[in-house]
Short mmCIF file of C-alpha atoms in Angstrom, two decimals:
data_model
loop_
_atom_site.label_atom_id
_atom_site.label_comp_id
_atom_site.label_asym_id
_atom_site.label_seq_id
_atom_site.Cartn_x
_atom_site.Cartn_y
_atom_site.Cartn_z
CA MET A 1350 0.00 0.00 0.00
CA PRO A 1351 2.10 2.90 -1.23
CA THR A 1352 1.45 6.01 0.83
CA ILE A 1353 1.18 9.13 -1.30
CA ILE A 1354 1.00 11.75 1.45
CA LYS A 1355 -0.05 12.25 5.05
CA ILE A 1356 -1.92 15.45 5.91
CA ASN A 1357 -3.67 16.35 9.17
CA GLY A 1358 -3.50 12.74 10.33
CA TYR A 1359 -5.04 11.40 7.10
CA ARG A 1360 -3.03 8.88 5.10
CA PHE A 1361 -3.70 8.93 1.37
CA PHE A 1362 -2.67 5.80 -0.50
CA PHE A 1363 -3.43 3.26 -3.18
CA TYR A 1364 -3.11 -0.50 -3.28
CA THR A 1365 -0.49 -2.18 -5.43
CA ASN A 1366 -3.12 -4.03 -7.48
CA GLU A 1367 -5.33 -1.03 -8.28
CA HIS A 1368 -7.50 -0.56 -11.36
CA LEU A 1369 -9.04 2.30 -13.27
CA PRO A 1370 -10.60 4.76 -12.79
CA ILE A 1371 -7.85 6.68 -11.02
CA HIS A 1372 -8.74 6.92 -7.35
CA VAL A 1373 -7.25 7.33 -3.89
CA HIS A 1374 -7.94 5.71 -0.54
CA VAL A 1375 -7.73 7.57 2.76
CA GLU A 1376 -7.59 6.30 6.32
CA ARG A 1377 -7.38 7.72 9.80
CA GLU A 1378 -7.99 6.07 13.17
CA GLY A 1379 -9.74 3.02 11.71
CA LYS A 1380 -11.89 5.06 9.33
CA VAL A 1381 -11.58 4.59 5.57
CA ALA A 1382 -12.84 6.16 2.36
CA LYS A 1383 -12.28 5.95 -1.37
CA PHE A 1384 -12.49 8.87 -3.81
CA ASN A 1385 -12.31 8.90 -7.60
CA LEU A 1386 -10.06 11.66 -8.92
CA GLU A 1387 -11.61 12.35 -12.35
CA PRO A 1388 -14.05 13.76 -11.38
CA ILE A 1389 -13.46 14.01 -7.65
CA GLU A 1390 -16.26 12.09 -6.00
CA LEU A 1391 -16.73 9.95 -2.94
CA ILE A 1392 -17.10 6.27 -3.86
CA LYS A 1393 -17.41 4.75 -0.40
CA SER A 1394 -16.76 5.60 3.21
CA SER A 1395 -16.77 3.83 6.53
CA LYS A 1396 -17.01 5.74 9.81
CA PHE A 1397 -16.00 9.21 8.56
CA ASN A 1398 -18.60 11.86 9.41
CA ALA A 1399 -19.76 14.52 6.94
CA SER A 1400 -17.37 17.15 8.29
CA GLU A 1401 -14.38 14.84 7.92
CA LEU A 1402 -15.40 13.87 4.39
CA GLN A 1403 -15.66 17.54 3.48
CA GLN A 1404 -12.15 18.15 4.84
CA ILE A 1405 -10.81 15.11 2.98
CA ARG A 1406 -12.43 16.26 -0.26
CA LYS A 1407 -10.77 19.68 0.11
CA ILE A 1408 -7.37 18.02 0.63
CA ILE A 1409 -7.95 15.89 -2.46
CA GLU A 1410 -8.96 18.92 -4.52
CA GLU A 1411 -5.80 20.75 -3.44
CA ASN A 1412 -3.58 17.73 -4.21
CA SER A 1413 -5.36 16.02 -7.10
CA GLU A 1414 -2.57 16.65 -9.61
CA HIS A 1415 -0.03 15.18 -7.19
CA PHE A 1416 -2.22 12.10 -6.67
CA LYS A 1417 -2.61 11.61 -10.43
CA THR A 1418 1.12 12.00 -11.00
CA LYS A 1419 1.92 9.42 -8.33
CA TRP A 1420 -0.69 7.02 -9.76
CA ASN A 1421 0.80 7.33 -13.24
CA GLU A 1422 4.37 6.97 -11.98
CA TYR A 1423 3.50 3.79 -10.09
CA PHE A 1424 1.12 2.05 -12.50
CA ASN A 1425 2.58 3.13 -15.83
CA ASN A 1426 6.16 2.00 -15.11
#
């Protein structure tokens, strides 16, 4: 599970056997979520409340190009 970045206690990552569409997973304190990156949308979530999901979405919006670059570096090599 390559970690892309850690911000505000959230760990953003993808699994080594991922598939399209491009997406990112996030976890914190036993909570997990998955967001597509094109367009940015929540796919699933477990235990995050609405406020946390809003904060996560903002982090993803601010870092979406970085996430896409890391995805392409990892899966296209």
